[in-house]
Coordinates of C-alpha atoms in Angstrom, one line a residue:
M1 CA 51.9 45.7 -123.9
K2 CA 49.5 42.8 -123.9
E3 CA 47.7 41.6 -127.0
D4 CA 44.1 42.2 -127.5
I5 CA 42.4 38.8 -127.5
S6 CA 39.1 38.5 -129.3
I7 CA 37.2 36.5 -126.7
P8 CA 33.7 37.1 -125.1
N9 CA 34.0 39.2 -121.9
G10 CA 32.2 36.5 -119.9
S11 CA 34.5 33.8 -121.1
S12 CA 37.6 36.0 -120.6
S13 CA 36.7 36.9 -117.0
W14 CA 36.0 33.2 -116.2
L15 CA 39.4 32.2 -117.6
E16 CA 41.0 35.0 -115.6
R17 CA 39.4 33.9 -112.4
R18 CA 40.1 30.2 -113.0
F19 CA 43.7 30.4 -114.2
E20 CA 44.9 33.8 -112.9
L21 CA 46.3 34.7 -116.3
T22 CA 47.3 38.3 -115.6
K23 CA 49.0 37.3 -112.3
N24 CA 51.1 34.8 -114.3
G25 CA 51.9 37.2 -117.1
T26 CA 50.0 35.4 -119.9
N27 CA 46.8 35.5 -122.0
P28 CA 44.4 33.1 -123.6
K29 CA 46.1 33.2 -127.0
T30 CA 49.5 32.4 -125.6
E31 CA 48.1 29.6 -123.5
I32 CA 46.3 28.0 -126.4
L33 CA 49.4 28.2 -128.6
A34 CA 51.5 26.7 -125.8
G35 CA 49.0 23.9 -125.4
L36 CA 49.0 23.1 -129.1
T37 CA 52.8 23.1 -129.1
T38 CA 53.0 20.7 -126.2
F39 CA 50.5 18.3 -127.7
V40 CA 52.3 18.2 -131.1
T41 CA 55.7 17.4 -129.4
M42 CA 54.2 14.5 -127.4
A43 CA 51.5 13.2 -129.8
Y44 CA 53.9 10.4 -130.8
I45 CA 52.9 8.5 -127.6
L46 CA 49.6 7.9 -129.3
F47 CA 51.1 5.4 -131.7
V48 CA 54.3 4.4 -129.8
N49 CA 52.5 3.2 -126.7
P50 CA 50.1 0.8 -128.4
I51 CA 53.0 -0.7 -130.4
T52 CA 55.1 -1.1 -127.2
L53 CA 52.3 -2.7 -125.1
E54 CA 51.2 -4.9 -128.0
A55 CA 54.5 -6.7 -127.3
A56 CA 53.0 -7.6 -123.9
G57 CA 50.0 -9.2 -125.6
M58 CA 47.6 -6.3 -125.2
D59 CA 45.1 -5.2 -127.8
K60 CA 46.6 -2.4 -129.9
G61 CA 43.4 -0.5 -130.5
A62 CA 42.3 -0.6 -126.9
V63 CA 45.7 0.6 -125.8
F64 CA 45.4 3.5 -128.2
M65 CA 42.1 4.4 -126.6
A66 CA 43.4 4.0 -123.1
T67 CA 46.4 6.2 -123.9
A68 CA 44.3 9.0 -125.4
L69 CA 41.6 8.9 -122.7
A70 CA 43.9 8.6 -119.7
S71 CA 46.2 11.3 -121.0
A72 CA 43.2 13.6 -121.6
L73 CA 41.6 13.1 -118.2
T74 CA 44.8 13.4 -116.2
T75 CA 46.1 16.4 -118.1
L76 CA 42.6 18.1 -117.7
L77 CA 42.8 17.5 -113.9
M78 CA 46.3 19.0 -113.9
G79 CA 45.0 22.1 -115.5
L80 CA 41.8 22.6 -113.6
Y81 CA 42.9 21.4 -110.2
A82 CA 46.6 22.2 -110.0
N83 CA 46.7 25.1 -112.5
Y84 CA 50.0 23.9 -114.0
P85 CA 50.9 24.0 -117.7
F86 CA 52.0 20.3 -117.5
A87 CA 50.8 17.5 -119.7
L88 CA 50.7 13.8 -118.7
A89 CA 50.7 10.6 -120.7
P90 CA 52.1 7.0 -120.4
G91 CA 55.8 7.4 -119.7
M92 CA 58.4 6.4 -122.3
G93 CA 60.7 3.9 -120.6
L94 CA 58.1 3.0 -118.1
N95 CA 56.0 1.4 -120.9
A96 CA 59.1 -0.5 -122.0
Y97 CA 59.7 -1.7 -118.4
F98 CA 56.0 -2.8 -118.4
A99 CA 56.3 -4.8 -121.6
Y100 CA 59.8 -6.1 -121.7
V101 CA 60.7 -6.5 -118.0
M102 CA 57.5 -7.1 -116.0
V103 CA 55.8 -9.2 -118.7
G104 CA 58.8 -10.3 -120.8
N105 CA 61.4 -11.1 -118.1
V106 CA 59.5 -11.5 -114.8
G107 CA 56.7 -13.5 -116.5
L108 CA 53.7 -11.5 -115.3
S109 CA 50.5 -11.5 -117.3
W110 CA 49.8 -8.1 -118.7
Q111 CA 46.7 -8.0 -116.4
A112 CA 49.0 -8.5 -113.4
A113 CA 51.4 -5.9 -114.7
L114 CA 48.4 -3.5 -114.8
G115 CA 47.7 -4.5 -111.2
A116 CA 51.3 -3.6 -110.3
V117 CA 50.9 -0.2 -111.9
F118 CA 47.7 0.3 -109.9
I119 CA 49.3 -0.6 -106.6
S120 CA 52.3 1.7 -107.3
G121 CA 49.9 4.5 -108.0
I122 CA 48.0 4.0 -104.8
I123 CA 51.3 4.0 -102.9
G124 CA 52.2 7.3 -104.6
I125 CA 48.9 8.8 -103.6
I126 CA 49.4 7.9 -100.0
V127 CA 53.0 9.3 -100.0
T128 CA 51.7 12.5 -101.6
L129 CA 48.7 12.9 -99.2
T130 CA 51.1 12.6 -96.2
G131 CA 53.2 15.4 -97.6
L132 CA 56.3 13.3 -97.9
R133 CA 56.6 13.7 -101.7
E134 CA 56.5 17.5 -101.6
L135 CA 59.0 17.3 -98.7
L136 CA 61.3 15.4 -100.9
I137 CA 61.2 18.2 -103.5
N138 CA 61.7 21.0 -101.0
A139 CA 64.7 19.1 -99.4
I140 CA 66.6 19.2 -102.7
P141 CA 69.3 22.0 -102.7
M142 CA 68.9 24.7 -105.4
P143 CA 72.1 23.8 -107.3
L144 CA 70.7 20.3 -107.9
K145 CA 67.3 21.7 -108.9
H146 CA 69.1 23.9 -111.5
A147 CA 71.1 20.8 -112.6
M148 CA 67.8 18.9 -113.1
G149 CA 66.6 21.5 -115.5
A150 CA 69.8 21.4 -117.5
G151 CA 70.1 17.6 -117.3
I152 CA 66.5 17.2 -118.6
G153 CA 67.3 19.6 -121.4
M154 CA 70.3 17.5 -122.4
F155 CA 68.2 14.4 -122.1
I156 CA 65.4 15.9 -124.4
A157 CA 68.0 17.1 -126.9
F158 CA 69.6 13.6 -127.0
I159 CA 66.2 12.0 -127.6
G160 CA 65.6 14.4 -130.4
L161 CA 69.0 13.8 -132.1
K162 CA 68.5 10.0 -131.7
N163 CA 64.9 10.0 -133.1
A164 CA 66.0 12.2 -136.0
G165 CA 68.8 9.8 -136.9
I166 CA 71.3 12.7 -136.6
I167 CA 73.2 10.5 -134.1
V168 CA 73.4 6.7 -134.3
A169 CA 74.9 3.9 -132.4
S170 CA 78.4 2.9 -133.0
E171 CA 80.4 -0.2 -131.8
A172 CA 83.7 1.7 -132.0
T173 CA 82.8 5.0 -130.5
Y174 CA 79.3 4.3 -128.9
L175 CA 77.8 7.2 -130.8
D176 CA 78.4 8.5 -134.3
L177 CA 77.0 11.0 -136.8
G178 CA 74.2 9.6 -138.9
N179 CA 73.9 9.7 -142.6
L180 CA 72.5 13.3 -143.1
A181 CA 72.0 12.6 -146.8
E182 CA 69.2 10.2 -146.0
P183 CA 65.6 11.7 -146.2
G184 CA 64.8 11.3 -142.5
P185 CA 67.9 12.9 -140.9
L186 CA 67.9 15.5 -143.7
L187 CA 64.3 16.5 -143.0
A188 CA 65.1 16.8 -139.3
V189 CA 68.1 19.1 -140.0
I190 CA 65.9 21.2 -142.3
G191 CA 63.3 21.4 -139.6
L192 CA 65.9 22.4 -137.0
V193 CA 67.2 25.2 -139.1
I194 CA 63.7 26.5 -139.7
M195 CA 62.8 26.4 -136.0
A196 CA 66.0 28.0 -135.0
I197 CA 65.5 30.9 -137.5
L198 CA 61.9 31.4 -136.4
T199 CA 62.9 31.3 -132.7
A200 CA 65.9 33.7 -133.2
R201 CA 63.6 36.2 -135.0
R202 CA 61.1 35.8 -132.0
V203 CA 58.3 34.6 -134.2
K204 CA 55.4 33.7 -131.8
G205 CA 54.6 30.0 -132.0
G206 CA 57.9 29.4 -133.8
I207 CA 58.2 25.8 -132.6
L208 CA 54.7 24.8 -133.7
L209 CA 55.0 26.7 -137.0
G210 CA 58.3 25.0 -137.6
I211 CA 56.7 21.5 -137.0
I212 CA 53.9 22.3 -139.5
I213 CA 56.3 23.6 -142.1
T214 CA 58.7 20.6 -141.7
T215 CA 55.7 18.2 -141.9
I216 CA 54.7 19.8 -145.2
I217 CA 58.3 19.7 -146.6
G218 CA 58.3 16.0 -145.7
I219 CA 55.5 15.3 -148.3
P220 CA 57.7 15.5 -151.5
M221 CA 60.5 13.8 -149.6
G222 CA 58.2 10.7 -149.1
I223 CA 58.3 10.9 -145.3
T224 CA 55.0 12.6 -144.4
K225 CA 52.2 10.1 -145.2
F226 CA 48.7 11.6 -145.2
P227 CA 46.0 9.1 -144.3
S228 CA 43.2 8.2 -146.7
S229 CA 40.6 9.6 -144.3
I230 CA 40.5 12.5 -141.9
I231 CA 38.5 10.9 -139.2
S232 CA 37.8 7.4 -138.0
L233 CA 35.6 5.6 -135.5
P234 CA 37.4 5.1 -132.2
P235 CA 38.5 1.6 -131.4
S236 CA 36.9 -0.3 -128.5
L237 CA 38.4 0.1 -125.0
A238 CA 36.7 -3.1 -123.8
P239 CA 39.7 -5.5 -124.2
T240 CA 41.7 -3.7 -121.5
L241 CA 39.1 -1.7 -119.5
F242 CA 39.2 -2.9 -115.8
K243 CA 41.2 -6.0 -116.8
L244 CA 43.9 -5.5 -114.2
N245 CA 44.7 -8.4 -111.9
I246 CA 45.7 -7.2 -108.4
R247 CA 45.7 -10.6 -106.7
E248 CA 48.4 -12.1 -108.9
V249 CA 50.8 -9.3 -108.1
M250 CA 50.2 -9.4 -104.3
Q251 CA 53.1 -11.7 -103.6
I252 CA 56.2 -11.0 -101.6
S253 CA 58.5 -12.1 -104.4
L254 CA 56.9 -9.4 -106.6
F255 CA 57.4 -6.5 -104.1
P256 CA 60.7 -5.5 -105.7
V257 CA 58.9 -5.1 -109.1
V258 CA 56.2 -2.9 -107.6
F259 CA 58.8 -0.9 -105.6
S260 CA 61.0 -0.4 -108.7
L261 CA 57.9 0.8 -110.7
F262 CA 56.9 3.3 -107.9
F263 CA 60.5 4.3 -107.4
T264 CA 61.2 5.1 -111.0
D265 CA 57.9 6.9 -111.5
M266 CA 58.3 9.0 -108.4
F267 CA 61.8 10.3 -109.2
D268 CA 61.2 10.7 -112.9
S269 CA 58.2 12.9 -112.2
I270 CA 60.0 14.8 -109.4
G271 CA 62.9 15.6 -111.8
T272 CA 60.5 16.6 -114.5
F273 CA 58.4 18.8 -112.2
V274 CA 61.4 20.6 -110.8
G275 CA 63.1 21.0 -114.2
V276 CA 60.0 22.3 -116.0
A277 CA 58.8 24.4 -113.1
S278 CA 62.1 26.1 -112.8
R279 CA 61.3 27.8 -116.2
T280 CA 57.9 29.0 -115.1
G281 CA 58.8 30.9 -111.9
M282 CA 56.8 28.5 -109.8
I283 CA 59.8 27.7 -107.6
D284 CA 60.4 30.3 -105.0
K285 CA 63.7 31.6 -103.6
E286 CA 63.7 28.8 -101.0
G287 CA 63.4 26.2 -103.7
K288 CA 59.7 25.3 -102.9
L289 CA 57.3 24.4 -105.6
E290 CA 54.0 26.4 -105.5
R291 CA 50.9 24.2 -105.3
G292 CA 53.3 21.3 -105.6
N293 CA 51.3 18.8 -103.6
K294 CA 48.3 19.3 -105.9
A295 CA 50.4 18.7 -109.0
L296 CA 52.1 15.7 -107.5
F297 CA 48.8 14.2 -106.4
V298 CA 47.4 14.5 -110.0
D299 CA 50.5 12.7 -111.3
F300 CA 49.7 9.5 -109.3
I301 CA 46.0 9.8 -109.8
G302 CA 46.8 9.5 -113.5
T303 CA 48.7 6.3 -112.9
V304 CA 45.7 4.8 -111.2
L305 CA 43.3 5.9 -113.9
G306 CA 45.6 4.6 -116.6
S307 CA 45.9 1.1 -115.0
L308 CA 42.1 0.9 -114.8
M309 CA 41.7 1.8 -118.5
G310 CA 44.6 -0.4 -119.7
T311 CA 47.9 1.4 -120.1
S312 CA 51.2 1.6 -118.3
T313 CA 52.3 4.3 -115.8
I314 CA 51.1 7.8 -116.5
T315 CA 53.7 10.5 -115.8
T316 CA 54.3 14.2 -116.3
Y317 CA 56.0 14.7 -119.7
V318 CA 59.3 16.6 -120.2
E319 CA 57.8 17.7 -123.5
S320 CA 55.7 20.1 -121.4
T321 CA 58.8 22.4 -121.7
A322 CA 57.9 23.0 -125.3
G323 CA 54.7 24.7 -124.3
V324 CA 56.4 26.5 -121.4
S325 CA 59.0 27.8 -123.9
E326 CA 56.1 29.2 -126.0
G327 CA 54.8 31.1 -122.9
G328 CA 52.5 28.6 -121.3
R329 CA 52.3 29.4 -117.6
T330 CA 48.9 28.2 -116.3
G331 CA 46.5 25.2 -116.3
L332 CA 44.8 26.6 -119.5
T333 CA 47.8 25.2 -121.4
A334 CA 47.1 21.8 -119.9
V335 CA 43.4 22.1 -120.7
V336 CA 44.2 22.7 -124.4
V337 CA 46.5 19.6 -124.4
A338 CA 43.7 17.6 -122.8
I339 CA 41.2 18.7 -125.5
M340 CA 43.6 17.7 -128.2
F341 CA 44.1 14.2 -126.7
A342 CA 40.4 13.8 -126.5
A343 CA 40.0 14.9 -130.1
S344 CA 42.6 12.5 -131.2
I345 CA 40.3 9.6 -130.5
I346 CA 38.3 10.6 -133.6
F347 CA 40.9 12.6 -135.5
S348 CA 43.7 10.1 -134.9
P349 CA 44.7 10.0 -138.6
I350 CA 45.6 13.7 -138.5
A351 CA 47.6 13.4 -135.2
L352 CA 49.6 10.5 -136.7
A353 CA 50.4 12.3 -139.9
V354 CA 53.2 14.4 -138.2
P355 CA 56.4 12.4 -138.7
G356 CA 58.9 11.9 -136.0
E357 CA 61.5 13.8 -138.0
A358 CA 59.3 16.9 -137.7
V359 CA 59.0 16.6 -133.9
A360 CA 62.7 15.8 -133.2
P361 CA 64.0 19.3 -134.0
A362 CA 61.5 20.8 -131.5
L363 CA 63.0 18.5 -128.8
I364 CA 66.5 19.6 -129.7
L365 CA 65.5 23.3 -129.5
V366 CA 63.8 22.8 -126.1
G367 CA 67.0 21.2 -124.9
V368 CA 68.7 24.5 -125.7
F369 CA 66.1 26.5 -123.7
M370 CA 66.3 24.1 -120.7
S371 CA 70.1 24.4 -120.6
S372 CA 69.8 28.1 -119.6
S373 CA 69.7 27.0 -116.0
L374 CA 73.4 26.2 -116.2
N375 CA 74.3 29.8 -115.6
K376 CA 72.6 29.6 -112.2
I377 CA 75.1 27.0 -111.0
N378 CA 78.3 28.2 -109.4
F379 CA 80.9 26.0 -111.1
N380 CA 83.6 27.7 -109.2
D381 CA 82.3 26.1 -106.0
F382 CA 83.2 22.4 -106.1
Y383 CA 80.5 21.5 -103.6
E384 CA 77.9 22.7 -106.2
A385 CA 79.7 21.9 -109.4
F386 CA 80.5 18.2 -108.7
P387 CA 77.1 16.8 -107.9
A388 CA 75.4 19.2 -110.4
F389 CA 77.7 18.1 -113.2
L390 CA 77.1 14.4 -112.5
T391 CA 73.4 15.0 -112.5
I392 CA 73.5 16.8 -115.8
I393 CA 75.6 14.3 -117.7
M394 CA 74.2 11.1 -116.3
M395 CA 70.6 11.8 -117.4
P396 CA 71.4 11.5 -121.1
F397 CA 74.3 9.0 -120.6
S398 CA 72.1 6.6 -118.7
F399 CA 69.0 7.5 -120.7
S400 CA 67.1 8.0 -117.4
I401 CA 66.1 11.1 -115.4
S402 CA 65.8 9.0 -112.2
F403 CA 69.3 7.5 -112.5
G404 CA 70.8 11.0 -113.1
L405 CA 69.1 12.2 -110.0
A406 CA 70.3 9.2 -108.0
I407 CA 73.9 9.6 -108.9
G408 CA 73.7 13.4 -108.3
F409 CA 72.1 13.0 -104.9
V410 CA 74.6 10.4 -103.7
A411 CA 77.5 12.6 -104.9
Y412 CA 76.1 15.7 -103.2
V413 CA 75.7 13.9 -99.8
A414 CA 79.1 12.3 -100.1
V415 CA 81.0 15.5 -101.0
M416 CA 79.2 17.6 -98.3
L417 CA 79.7 15.0 -95.6
L418 CA 83.3 14.2 -96.4
G419 CA 84.0 17.9 -96.9
G420 CA 82.9 18.7 -93.4
R421 CA 79.6 20.4 -94.3
G422 CA 77.3 17.5 -93.4
K423 CA 75.2 19.6 -91.1
E424 CA 74.1 21.7 -94.0
V425 CA 72.5 18.7 -95.7
H426 CA 68.7 18.0 -95.1
W427 CA 68.0 14.7 -93.4
I428 CA 65.8 13.8 -96.3
M429 CA 68.8 13.9 -98.6
Y430 CA 70.7 11.5 -96.4
A431 CA 67.7 9.1 -96.4
L432 CA 67.5 9.3 -100.2
A433 CA 71.2 8.7 -100.7
V434 CA 71.0 5.5 -98.6
I435 CA 67.9 4.4 -100.5
F436 CA 69.6 5.0 -103.9
I437 CA 72.7 3.1 -102.8
L438 CA 70.6 0.1 -101.7
Y439 CA 68.6 0.3 -104.9
F440 CA 71.7 0.1 -107.1
A441 CA 73.4 -2.5 -104.9
V442 CA 70.5 -4.9 -104.2
I443 CA 67.7 -4.4 -106.7
R444 CA 69.3 -3.1 -109.9

């Protein structure tokens, strides 16, 4: 039985028409809660991205504004146009590639690096409008799609464990258990226990409530630092707004850089779309993504908008699974996230008060939810099990969704072709396998 939501009839009917809430088995309260949950789990990008791009010589305050505004506008477009519960922001990993590879190693100016981001976004829009990008998704066999969901879950959990300090680097064993007696890891463990209990007892909004409780517990532990003021004037966007340099990047020698940027963005977002959508029922029995072209179009529009404002590649966030796990099923979830990103421009001190140790347990828990797609893979069938297994383990091991996909795709084509079942493979998969092999052999 659905909950009675106290909302004016006019507003309720508009929300119903716009987002088809009943059709998707949800309601305004659930969508709002899901949006808040997604925002809290990805709000870290508001302070991580400025620090990362500052290493490229960019103005930290301007990058903060670009991050918040580009994320808000693109996520709003995702909600209103595509009606997906997905949130977008500058991609982690892609921002490091921008700062440390394109600017640090290749030697581009940050203005030219923004130009490269712009060009990669335009290429993506063209690919999407021609229908090729959606064709790519529809060509992926269902076992690999389920593997993407599980792999992304493992990847998210790994990030959570790493950020919490529960696992640390080790020269002897590569990974080791962190010092759980230290305040940071200890708080993360406490938060994980709290969220697990709330989730097990089916408390609505358990993840968000757990983050809030963990943040409060962090105060006497000296981890949560409340700012001196609740609001602050937004910094100027002028130092980065429209400062991209397209001419500098229009050289043949830089084509591999642009291609790599486009390549990584495209397959990161494809993996995220399929993995998250598999938990919303938006993928039909034939493996097709409903309204996929609209959602994919928004993803690259965000990249173009972000480059104009002054930030690295915008992409769909795997943290969207946190909101989906709380029941988010429509674009209303994304709209709530967009509002929160916009509000963060003024209320940034509050958004930054949540410590990473309070967010990390949510990522670990989401990893558990995402791993449920494992039971949809037939591990007794080697043709399914081998490429699916490689896809799943290589995402966290390589710390890259796109690399996990690449290895899984090549393995799938190879085992099907050499096993005498090559005719069952979509021609797109053959093309992708060749591209991935060339990418690793020549560019990477």
